[in-house]
XYZ file of C-alpha atoms in Angstrom:
246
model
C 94.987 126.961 88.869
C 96.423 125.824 92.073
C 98.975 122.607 92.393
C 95.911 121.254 94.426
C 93.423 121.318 91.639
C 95.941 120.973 89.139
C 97.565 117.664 90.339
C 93.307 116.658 91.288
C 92.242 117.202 87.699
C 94.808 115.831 86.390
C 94.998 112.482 87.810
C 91.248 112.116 87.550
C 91.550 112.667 83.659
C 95.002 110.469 83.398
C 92.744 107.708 84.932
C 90.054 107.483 83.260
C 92.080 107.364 80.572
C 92.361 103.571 81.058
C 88.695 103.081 79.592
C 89.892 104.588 76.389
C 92.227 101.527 76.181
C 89.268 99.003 76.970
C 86.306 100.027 74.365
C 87.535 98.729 71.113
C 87.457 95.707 73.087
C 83.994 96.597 74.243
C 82.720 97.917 71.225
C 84.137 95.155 69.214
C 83.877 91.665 71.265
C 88.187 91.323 70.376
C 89.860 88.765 71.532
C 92.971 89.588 72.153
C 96.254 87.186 72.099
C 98.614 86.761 75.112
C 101.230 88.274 72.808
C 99.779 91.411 72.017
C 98.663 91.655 75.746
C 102.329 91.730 76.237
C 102.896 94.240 73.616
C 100.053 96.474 75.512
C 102.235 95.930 79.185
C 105.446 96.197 77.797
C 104.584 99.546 75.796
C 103.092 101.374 78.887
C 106.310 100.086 81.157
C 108.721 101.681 78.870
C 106.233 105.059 79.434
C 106.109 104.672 83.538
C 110.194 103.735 83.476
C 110.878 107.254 81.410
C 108.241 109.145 83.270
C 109.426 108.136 87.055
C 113.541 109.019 85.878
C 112.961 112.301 84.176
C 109.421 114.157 85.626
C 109.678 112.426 89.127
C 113.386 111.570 90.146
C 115.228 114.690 88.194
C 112.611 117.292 90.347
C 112.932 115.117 93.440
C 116.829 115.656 93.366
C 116.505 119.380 91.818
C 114.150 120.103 95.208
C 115.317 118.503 97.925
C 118.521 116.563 96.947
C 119.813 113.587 96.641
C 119.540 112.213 99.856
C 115.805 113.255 100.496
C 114.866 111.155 96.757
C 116.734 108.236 97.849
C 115.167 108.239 101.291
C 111.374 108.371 99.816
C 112.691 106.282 96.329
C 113.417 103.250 99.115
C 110.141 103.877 100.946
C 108.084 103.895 98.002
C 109.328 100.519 96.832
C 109.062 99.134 100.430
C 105.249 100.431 100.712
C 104.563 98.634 97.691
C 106.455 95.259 98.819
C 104.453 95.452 102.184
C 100.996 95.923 100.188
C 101.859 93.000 97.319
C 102.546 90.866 100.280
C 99.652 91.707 102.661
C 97.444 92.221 100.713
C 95.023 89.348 98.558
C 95.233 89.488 95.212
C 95.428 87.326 91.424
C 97.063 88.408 88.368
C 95.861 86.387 85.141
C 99.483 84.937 84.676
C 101.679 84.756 87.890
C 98.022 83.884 90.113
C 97.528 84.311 93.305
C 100.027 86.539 95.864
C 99.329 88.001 99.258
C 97.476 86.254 102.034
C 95.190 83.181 101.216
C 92.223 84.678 101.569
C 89.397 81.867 99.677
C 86.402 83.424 100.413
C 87.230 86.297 98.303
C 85.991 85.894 94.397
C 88.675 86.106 91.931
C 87.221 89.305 90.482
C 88.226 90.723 93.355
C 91.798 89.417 93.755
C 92.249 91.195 90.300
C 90.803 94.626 91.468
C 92.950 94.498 94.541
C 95.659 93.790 92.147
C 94.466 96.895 89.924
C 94.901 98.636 93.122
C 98.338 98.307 94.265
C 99.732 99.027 90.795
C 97.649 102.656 90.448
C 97.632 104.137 93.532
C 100.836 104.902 93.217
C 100.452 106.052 89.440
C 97.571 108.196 90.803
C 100.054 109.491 93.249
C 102.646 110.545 90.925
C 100.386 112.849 89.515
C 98.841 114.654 92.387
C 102.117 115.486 93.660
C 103.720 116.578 90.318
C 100.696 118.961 90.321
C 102.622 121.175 92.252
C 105.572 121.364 90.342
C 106.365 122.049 86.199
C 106.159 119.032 85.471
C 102.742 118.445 85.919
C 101.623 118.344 82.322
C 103.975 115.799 81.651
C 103.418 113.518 84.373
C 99.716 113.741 83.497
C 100.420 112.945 79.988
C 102.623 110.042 80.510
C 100.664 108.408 82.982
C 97.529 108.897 81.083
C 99.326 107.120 77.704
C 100.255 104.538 79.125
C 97.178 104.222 80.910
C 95.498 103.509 77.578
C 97.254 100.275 76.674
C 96.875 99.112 80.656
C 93.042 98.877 80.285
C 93.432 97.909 76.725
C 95.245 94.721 78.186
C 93.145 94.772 81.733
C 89.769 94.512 79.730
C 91.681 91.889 77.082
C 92.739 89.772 80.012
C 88.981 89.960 81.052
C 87.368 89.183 78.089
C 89.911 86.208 77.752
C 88.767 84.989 80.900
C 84.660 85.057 79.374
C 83.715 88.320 81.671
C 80.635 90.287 80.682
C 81.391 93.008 79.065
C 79.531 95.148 82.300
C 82.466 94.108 84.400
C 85.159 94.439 82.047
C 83.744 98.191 82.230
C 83.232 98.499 85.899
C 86.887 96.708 86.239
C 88.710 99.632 83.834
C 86.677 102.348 84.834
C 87.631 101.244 88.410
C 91.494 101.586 87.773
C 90.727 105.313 86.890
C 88.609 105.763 90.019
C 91.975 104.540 92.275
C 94.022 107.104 90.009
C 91.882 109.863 91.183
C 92.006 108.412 94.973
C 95.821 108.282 94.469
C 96.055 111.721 93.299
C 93.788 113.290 95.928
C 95.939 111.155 98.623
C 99.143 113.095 97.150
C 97.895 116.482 97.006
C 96.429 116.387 100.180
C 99.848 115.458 101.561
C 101.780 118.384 100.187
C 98.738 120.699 101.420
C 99.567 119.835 104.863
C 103.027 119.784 104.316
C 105.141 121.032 101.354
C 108.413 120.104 102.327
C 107.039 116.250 101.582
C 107.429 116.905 97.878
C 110.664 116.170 97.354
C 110.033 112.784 99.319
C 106.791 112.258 97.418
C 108.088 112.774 94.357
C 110.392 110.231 95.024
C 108.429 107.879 96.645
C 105.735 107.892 93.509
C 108.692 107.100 91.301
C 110.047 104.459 93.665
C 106.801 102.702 94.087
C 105.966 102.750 89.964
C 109.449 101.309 89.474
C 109.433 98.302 91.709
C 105.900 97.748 90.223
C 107.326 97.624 87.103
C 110.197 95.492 87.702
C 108.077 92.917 89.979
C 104.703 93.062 88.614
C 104.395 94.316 84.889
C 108.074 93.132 83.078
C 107.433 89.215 84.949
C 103.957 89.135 83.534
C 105.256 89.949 79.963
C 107.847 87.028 80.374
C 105.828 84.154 81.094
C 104.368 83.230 77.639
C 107.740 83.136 75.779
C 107.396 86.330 74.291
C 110.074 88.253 76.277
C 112.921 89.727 73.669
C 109.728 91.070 71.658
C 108.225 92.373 74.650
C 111.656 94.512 75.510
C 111.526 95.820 72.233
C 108.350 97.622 73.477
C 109.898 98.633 76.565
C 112.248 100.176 74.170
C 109.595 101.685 72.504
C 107.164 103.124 75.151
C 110.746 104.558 76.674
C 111.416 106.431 73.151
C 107.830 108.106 73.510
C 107.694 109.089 76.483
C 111.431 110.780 76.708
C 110.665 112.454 73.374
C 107.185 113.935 74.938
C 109.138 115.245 77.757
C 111.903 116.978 75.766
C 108.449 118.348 73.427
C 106.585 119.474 76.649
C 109.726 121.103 78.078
């Protein structure tokens, strides 16, 4: 299999891994509380923290050094700064960022939202299809994927959305995975001395997402020295998957 299809397939099956997360919810009409929302956010952070240092920063340096990953580590975290700014959107805790934009439904603010944070996920994974690491990247992204929608379709049902949306909504996040990942590998078709700053860049981007969308939301409801714990936790996992995978 080429790093094309490879990094294609992969992403598309990482994302829709998010539904996976959402249908005990669905199937069972859950309610979940704030605090094991937290638990969900804070798990799949410590996954997307181990995943961007050791299957997206290590090859970016190993490839193209360290000057070419910290040029596309900044510009990943800037890309994402320009989009949370421009760009409308609502998370269920922090609210509304971006410009005002009031004609827009709320539903919408949150899929916007939903978009800034995978893209870049997606992204990761479509590049990494062209290097060893691609199994891994898939993996990690796609567990902690599963706790994302599991908290995505909690904060939904919270928030008295039919269980239709709550559907569309996760199945959505897995559809901007698979957008992210053909963006990548289209990239390094065109051009493979990108990887390197790719690589970076998708690392760059999941970090500052991390550290200014997903670790703030876990810290608003007074739950934040149990919510490090698993940041801790998702961390372990995911480093111990990599050393298993190779």
């Amino acid at each position: 299999m080429t790093g094309f299809w490879r990094g294609l397939i992969y992403s598309s099956v990482a994302g829709i891994s998010t539904v996976l997360g959402a249908m005990p919810f669905l199937l069972f009409n859950k309610v979940a509380s704030q605090k094991l929302i937290d638990v969900f956010l804070g798990f799949a952070a410590g996954v997307m923290l181990a995943a961007s240092a050791f299957s997206l920063v290590v090859p970016s340096i190993e490839l193209g050094g360290v000057l070419r990953f910290a040029i596309g580590f900044v510009l990943g975290g800037i890309l994402v700064d320009v989009m949370d700014k421009i760009l409308p959107h609502e998370h269920f805790t922090k609210g509304h960022e971006g410009i005002d934009v009031k004609r827009l439904k709320t539903i919408w603010l949150f899929i916007i939202a939903i978009t800034i944070h995978n893209l870049p996920e997606g992204m990761a994974v479509g590049v990494g299809g062209f290097t060893p690491q691609a199994l891994t990247i898939a993996i990690a992204i796609g567990l902690q994927n599963i706790p994302e929608g599991a908290a995505v379709a909690a904060s939904l049902m919270s928030a008295k959305y039919k269980k239709s949306s709550i559907f569309s909504i996760t199945l959505f996040t897995g559809v901007v995975e698979a957008l992210g990942g053909l963006l990548g590998v289209t990239l390094i078709s065109f051009a493979k001395g990108l990887l390197p700053y790719l690589l970076a860049l998708a690392a760059g981007a999941m970090i500052f997402v991390i550290s200014d969308e997903v670790i703030p939301e876990t810290h608003l409801k007074g739950e934040e020295r149990f919510t490090t714990y698993w940041i801790l936790i998702g961390f372990i996992v995911m480093t111990t998957l990599d050393v298993l995978l190779g």
